[in-house]
Amino acid sequence: MKRYSLLDLSPIPEGGGPAEALANSTDLARAAEAAGYHRYWLAEHHNFPGIASAATPVVIGHIAGATQRMRVGAGGIMLPNHAPLVVAEQFGTLEALYPGRIDLGLGRAPGTDMATARALRRHMAPADGFPDDVVELMDFLAEGPEDARVRAIPGQGSKVPIWILGSSLFGAQLAAYLGLPYAFASHFAPAMLEEALAAYRAGFRPSDHLSKPYAMMAAGLFAAETDAEATYLRSSHLMGFARLRMGKPGKLPRPSHDPGADIPAAVLAQAEQALSVSATGSPATIRTQLAVLIERYQPDELMVTGMIHDPAARIRSFEIGAEVLRELQEG
């Protein structure tokens, strides 16, 4: 593991609103930079009552402005929702404002329900144009001819690093074919993690962007002084995910000592399985759990994430995580 990073969904807590969520993200980003995280990513989701990062490039610019050195980016932009030229202009602008600090992760899913996807896209394409859109976006960000009829300004020549995100073999194969870094969403969809990483590494073709494969995996992280406290803090994330599976999305719940009180056992079990690539507990406990994940999957980079209702507890969780990950990186 060369680096460790952080994914923030900017959760809107029960009892709070988007302004509070975004202020919490700003505080967390500053703490993450101080703790040594390499990059800080935000994700595009729409029509989710509990997520405040829908206007992802706007939030990225705010976080980049509130920090000094840490890379800031999208994990990711859901490319089917946008014209590649617009994305190139947005991230070219971010790169011009914060040179050498911006990442662009691209996802193939809508990041929402289908009704909202239709509202976003206006016209739903019958075929999957994601690979073509990625190539078009790469061309807009590359050094292009000055006499091109369509150019991304800002954007052209910015060479913002592009990542392919995924939770299946499709993204792994595309990233390998294009010679791009790959990030797997194992923090909520771990089923094909091992197979996808193997496919990416085996099929990788060196490119002008990357000479050898670079794979990142994501994992949940819920750390506290004791195992019991960490499990209690994690209950918010677990309940929120389970309610989403039940078709009842909402704000991030307050933690509970009995998360199964209002969630059917079968749904809770499904949520536990989906969130199984994670580390929860005291510093000693998460060190063991993270070491197992790193040893098994050999990621070049580990990105941790975790939605905790209390912003101070969330900051402390990632501070503990950074201390442990630094030890594992050095060891």
Coordinates of C-alpha atoms in Angstrom, one line a residue:
M1 CA 0.0 0.0 0.0
K2 CA 1.6 3.2 -1.2
R3 CA -1.0 5.7 0.0
Y4 CA -4.2 6.0 2.0
S5 CA -7.1 8.4 1.2
L6 CA -10.6 9.3 2.3
L7 CA -14.0 9.3 0.6
D8 CA -16.6 11.7 2.1
L9 CA -20.3 11.5 1.1
S10 CA -21.0 14.7 3.0
P11 CA -23.8 13.0 5.1
I12 CA -26.8 15.1 6.2
P13 CA -27.4 14.1 9.8
E14 CA -30.8 13.7 11.4
G15 CA -31.5 17.1 13.1
G16 CA -29.4 18.9 10.5
G17 CA -29.4 20.2 6.9
P18 CA -27.1 20.5 3.9
A19 CA -25.3 23.6 5.3
E20 CA -24.3 21.7 8.4
A21 CA -23.2 18.7 6.3
L22 CA -21.0 20.8 4.1
A23 CA -19.5 22.6 7.0
N24 CA -18.8 19.2 8.6
S25 CA -17.1 18.1 5.4
T26 CA -14.9 21.2 5.4
D27 CA -13.8 20.5 9.0
L28 CA -13.2 16.9 8.1
A29 CA -11.1 17.8 5.1
R30 CA -8.8 20.0 7.1
A31 CA -8.4 17.3 9.7
A32 CA -7.7 14.7 7.0
E33 CA -5.0 16.8 5.5
A34 CA -3.4 17.3 8.9
A35 CA -3.6 13.5 9.5
G36 CA -1.8 12.7 6.3
Y37 CA -4.5 11.5 3.9
H38 CA -3.2 11.7 0.3
R39 CA -6.5 12.5 -1.4
Y40 CA -10.1 13.5 -0.4
W41 CA -12.8 12.5 -2.7
L42 CA -16.5 13.4 -2.9
A43 CA -19.2 11.5 -4.8
E44 CA -22.1 12.5 -7.0
H45 CA -25.5 11.4 -5.7
H46 CA -28.9 12.9 -6.5
N47 CA -32.3 12.9 -4.8
F48 CA -30.8 11.4 -1.6
P49 CA -32.1 13.2 1.5
G50 CA -29.0 12.2 3.4
I51 CA -26.2 13.3 1.0
A52 CA -25.2 16.9 0.4
S53 CA -22.6 16.4 -2.4
A54 CA -24.9 16.4 -5.5
A55 CA -23.2 19.4 -7.0
T56 CA -19.9 17.6 -6.8
P57 CA -17.5 20.0 -8.7
V58 CA -18.8 22.9 -6.5
V59 CA -18.0 21.0 -3.3
I60 CA -14.6 19.9 -4.6
G61 CA -13.7 23.6 -5.3
H62 CA -14.8 24.6 -1.8
I63 CA -12.8 21.7 -0.1
A64 CA -9.7 22.4 -2.2
G65 CA -9.9 26.1 -1.2
A66 CA -10.2 25.1 2.5
T67 CA -7.0 22.9 2.3
Q68 CA -3.5 23.4 1.1
R69 CA -1.7 20.3 -0.2
M70 CA -4.1 17.3 -0.2
R71 CA -5.4 16.1 -3.6
V72 CA -9.2 16.7 -3.9
G73 CA -11.5 15.1 -6.4
A74 CA -14.5 13.1 -7.5
G75 CA -15.1 9.6 -6.6
G76 CA -16.9 10.0 -8.7
I77 CA -18.6 12.0 -11.4
M78 CA -21.4 9.9 -13.0
L79 CA -20.5 10.6 -16.6
P80 CA -23.7 9.4 -18.2
N81 CA -25.4 12.4 -16.5
H82 CA -23.2 15.0 -18.2
A83 CA -21.7 16.0 -21.5
P84 CA -18.0 15.3 -21.6
L85 CA -17.2 18.8 -22.6
V86 CA -19.0 20.3 -19.6
V87 CA -17.0 17.9 -17.3
A88 CA -13.8 18.9 -19.0
E89 CA -14.5 22.6 -18.5
Q90 CA -15.5 22.1 -14.8
F91 CA -12.4 20.1 -13.9
G92 CA -10.2 22.1 -16.1
T93 CA -11.3 25.2 -14.2
L94 CA -10.7 23.4 -10.9
E95 CA -7.2 22.4 -12.1
A96 CA -6.5 26.0 -13.1
L97 CA -7.5 27.2 -9.6
Y98 CA -5.8 24.4 -7.7
P99 CA -3.0 23.1 -9.9
G100 CA -1.7 19.6 -9.3
R101 CA -4.4 18.8 -6.7
I102 CA -7.5 17.7 -8.7
D103 CA -8.6 14.1 -9.5
L104 CA -11.5 13.0 -11.7
G105 CA -13.0 9.6 -11.0
L106 CA -15.7 8.5 -13.5
G107 CA -18.6 6.3 -12.8
R108 CA -21.0 4.5 -15.2
A109 CA -24.1 4.4 -13.0
P110 CA -26.5 7.3 -12.6
G111 CA -25.9 7.8 -8.9
T112 CA -29.7 7.9 -8.3
D113 CA -33.0 6.3 -9.1
M114 CA -34.2 6.1 -12.7
A115 CA -36.8 8.8 -12.4
T116 CA -34.1 11.3 -11.2
A117 CA -31.8 10.0 -13.9
R118 CA -34.3 11.0 -16.5
A119 CA -34.6 14.4 -15.0
L120 CA -30.9 14.8 -15.1
R121 CA -30.3 13.5 -18.6
R122 CA -33.5 14.7 -20.3
H123 CA -33.0 12.0 -23.0
M124 CA -32.1 8.5 -22.0
A125 CA -29.7 6.9 -24.5
P126 CA -30.6 3.3 -25.3
A127 CA -27.0 2.1 -25.6
D128 CA -24.2 2.3 -23.1
G129 CA -21.9 5.1 -24.4
F130 CA -19.7 5.2 -21.3
P131 CA -16.5 4.1 -23.0
D132 CA -16.9 6.6 -25.8
D133 CA -17.7 9.4 -23.4
V134 CA -14.6 8.6 -21.4
V135 CA -12.4 8.7 -24.5
E136 CA -14.1 12.0 -25.6
L137 CA -13.4 13.5 -22.1
M138 CA -9.8 12.4 -22.2
D139 CA -9.4 14.1 -25.6
F140 CA -10.8 17.3 -24.2
L141 CA -8.3 17.3 -21.3
A142 CA -5.3 16.4 -23.5
E143 CA -3.1 18.7 -25.5
G144 CA -5.2 19.3 -28.6
P145 CA -4.8 21.3 -31.8
E146 CA -5.3 25.0 -31.4
D147 CA -7.5 25.0 -34.5
A148 CA -9.9 22.3 -33.2
R149 CA -13.5 23.4 -33.7
V150 CA -14.5 22.4 -30.1
R151 CA -12.1 22.9 -27.2
A152 CA -12.5 22.8 -23.4
I153 CA -11.4 26.2 -22.1
P154 CA -10.4 25.8 -19.3
G155 CA -9.5 22.1 -19.7
Q156 CA -7.5 21.6 -22.8
G157 CA -4.0 20.5 -21.8
S158 CA -4.8 20.4 -18.1
K159 CA -4.3 16.6 -18.1
V160 CA -6.4 16.2 -15.0
P161 CA -5.8 12.6 -13.8
I162 CA -8.8 10.4 -14.8
W163 CA -9.7 7.3 -12.8
I164 CA -12.3 4.6 -13.8
L165 CA -14.5 3.6 -10.9
G166 CA -16.5 0.4 -10.7
S167 CA -18.0 -2.5 -8.8
S168 CA -17.9 -5.1 -11.6
L169 CA -15.6 -6.4 -14.3
F170 CA -16.7 -3.8 -16.8
G171 CA -14.9 -0.9 -15.2
A172 CA -11.8 -3.0 -14.5
Q173 CA -11.6 -4.1 -18.1
L174 CA -12.1 -0.5 -19.4
A175 CA -9.5 0.9 -17.1
A176 CA -7.0 -1.8 -18.1
Y177 CA -7.7 -1.2 -21.8
L178 CA -7.2 2.6 -21.6
G179 CA -4.2 2.4 -19.2
L180 CA -5.9 4.3 -16.4
P181 CA -5.9 3.9 -12.6
Y182 CA -8.9 1.9 -11.2
A183 CA -10.8 2.3 -8.0
F184 CA -13.2 -0.5 -6.8
A185 CA -16.3 0.4 -4.7
S186 CA -15.8 -2.4 -2.2
H187 CA -17.1 -0.2 0.6
F188 CA -20.6 -1.1 -0.5
A189 CA -20.4 -3.7 -3.3
P190 CA -17.6 -6.1 -2.4
A191 CA -18.7 -9.2 -4.3
M192 CA -16.5 -9.0 -7.3
L193 CA -13.5 -7.2 -5.7
E194 CA -11.0 -10.0 -6.1
E195 CA -12.0 -10.9 -9.6
A196 CA -12.1 -7.2 -10.8
L197 CA -8.6 -6.4 -9.4
A198 CA -7.2 -9.6 -11.1
A199 CA -8.8 -8.7 -14.4
Y200 CA -7.5 -5.1 -14.2
R201 CA -4.0 -6.2 -13.4
A202 CA -3.9 -9.0 -16.0
G203 CA -5.3 -6.9 -18.8
F204 CA -3.5 -3.6 -18.2
R205 CA -2.0 -1.9 -21.2
P206 CA 0.7 0.8 -20.5
S207 CA -0.3 4.3 -21.7
D208 CA 0.8 7.9 -21.7
H209 CA -1.2 8.2 -18.4
L210 CA 0.2 5.2 -16.5
S211 CA 3.1 2.8 -17.1
K212 CA 1.8 0.0 -14.8
P213 CA -1.5 -0.8 -13.1
Y214 CA -2.6 1.3 -10.1
A215 CA -5.5 -0.1 -8.2
M216 CA -7.4 1.4 -5.3
M217 CA -10.0 -0.3 -3.1
A218 CA -12.4 1.3 -0.7
A219 CA -13.3 0.1 2.8
G220 CA -15.5 1.3 5.6
L221 CA -13.8 2.7 8.7
F222 CA -15.3 3.2 12.1
A223 CA -12.7 3.7 14.9
A224 CA -13.0 4.8 18.5
E225 CA -11.2 4.2 21.8
T226 CA -13.1 0.9 22.3
D227 CA -14.7 -1.8 20.1
A228 CA -18.1 -1.1 21.7
E229 CA -18.0 2.6 21.0
A230 CA -16.9 2.0 17.4
T231 CA -19.7 -0.5 16.8
Y232 CA -22.2 2.0 18.2
L233 CA -21.0 4.8 15.9
R234 CA -21.1 2.5 12.9
S235 CA -24.8 1.8 13.5
S236 CA -25.8 5.1 11.8
H237 CA -24.1 4.0 8.6
L238 CA -25.6 0.5 8.8
M239 CA -29.1 1.7 9.5
G240 CA -28.9 4.4 6.8
F241 CA -27.8 1.8 4.2
A242 CA -30.4 -0.7 5.3
R243 CA -33.2 1.9 5.0
L244 CA -32.0 2.7 1.5
R245 CA -32.2 -1.0 0.6
M246 CA -35.8 -0.9 1.9
G247 CA -36.7 2.0 -0.4
K248 CA -36.7 4.5 2.6
P249 CA -33.7 6.8 2.1
G250 CA -33.4 9.5 4.7
K251 CA -30.9 11.6 6.7
L252 CA -28.1 9.9 8.5
P253 CA -29.7 8.3 11.6
R254 CA -28.6 8.9 15.1
P255 CA -26.6 5.8 16.4
S256 CA -28.4 3.0 18.2
H257 CA -27.4 0.1 20.4
D258 CA -30.1 -1.9 18.7
P259 CA -30.0 -1.1 14.9
G260 CA -32.3 -4.1 14.2
A261 CA -35.1 -2.7 16.3
D262 CA -37.0 -1.3 13.2
I263 CA -35.1 -3.1 10.4
P264 CA -36.0 -6.7 9.4
A265 CA -33.3 -9.2 10.2
A266 CA -33.0 -10.2 6.5
V267 CA -32.4 -6.6 5.3
L268 CA -29.9 -6.0 8.1
A269 CA -28.0 -9.1 7.1
Q270 CA -27.9 -8.0 3.5
A271 CA -26.6 -4.6 4.6
E272 CA -23.9 -6.2 6.8
Q273 CA -22.8 -8.3 3.8
A274 CA -22.7 -5.3 1.5
L275 CA -20.6 -3.3 4.1
S276 CA -18.4 -6.2 5.0
V277 CA -15.2 -4.8 3.6
S278 CA -14.6 -2.6 6.6
A279 CA -12.7 -2.1 9.9
T280 CA -14.6 -1.4 13.1
G281 CA -13.2 -1.1 16.6
S282 CA -10.4 0.2 18.7
P283 CA -7.0 1.1 17.2
A284 CA -5.7 -2.4 17.9
T285 CA -8.8 -4.0 16.4
I286 CA -8.8 -2.0 13.2
R287 CA -5.1 -2.5 12.7
T288 CA -5.7 -6.2 12.5
Q289 CA -8.7 -5.9 10.2
L290 CA -7.0 -3.4 7.9
A291 CA -3.9 -5.5 7.7
V292 CA -5.9 -8.5 6.6
L293 CA -7.6 -6.5 3.8
I294 CA -4.3 -5.1 2.6
E295 CA -2.5 -8.4 2.7
R296 CA -5.4 -10.2 0.8
Y297 CA -6.0 -7.6 -1.9
Q298 CA -2.7 -5.8 -2.2
P299 CA -4.1 -2.4 -3.2
D300 CA -1.7 0.3 -4.3
E301 CA -4.0 2.6 -2.3
L302 CA -6.7 2.2 0.3
M303 CA -9.5 4.7 0.5
V304 CA -11.5 4.7 3.7
T305 CA -15.0 6.0 4.3
G306 CA -17.6 6.0 7.1
M307 CA -20.7 8.0 7.9
I308 CA -20.9 8.8 11.6
H309 CA -23.6 11.1 13.0
D310 CA -21.4 13.1 15.4
P311 CA -19.0 15.1 13.4
A312 CA -16.4 15.2 16.2
A313 CA -16.5 11.4 16.5
R314 CA -16.2 11.1 12.7
I315 CA -13.1 13.3 12.7
R316 CA -11.6 11.2 15.5
S317 CA -12.4 8.0 13.7
F318 CA -10.4 9.1 10.6
E319 CA -7.6 10.4 12.8
I320 CA -7.3 7.0 14.5
G321 CA -7.5 5.4 11.0
A322 CA -4.7 7.5 9.7
E323 CA -2.4 6.6 12.6
V324 CA -3.0 2.9 12.0
L325 CA -2.6 3.2 8.2
R326 CA 0.6 5.1 8.6
E327 CA 2.0 2.3 10.7
L328 CA 0.8 -0.3 8.2
Q329 CA 2.3 1.7 5.3
E330 CA 5.7 2.0 7.0
G331 CA 5.7 -1.6 8.3

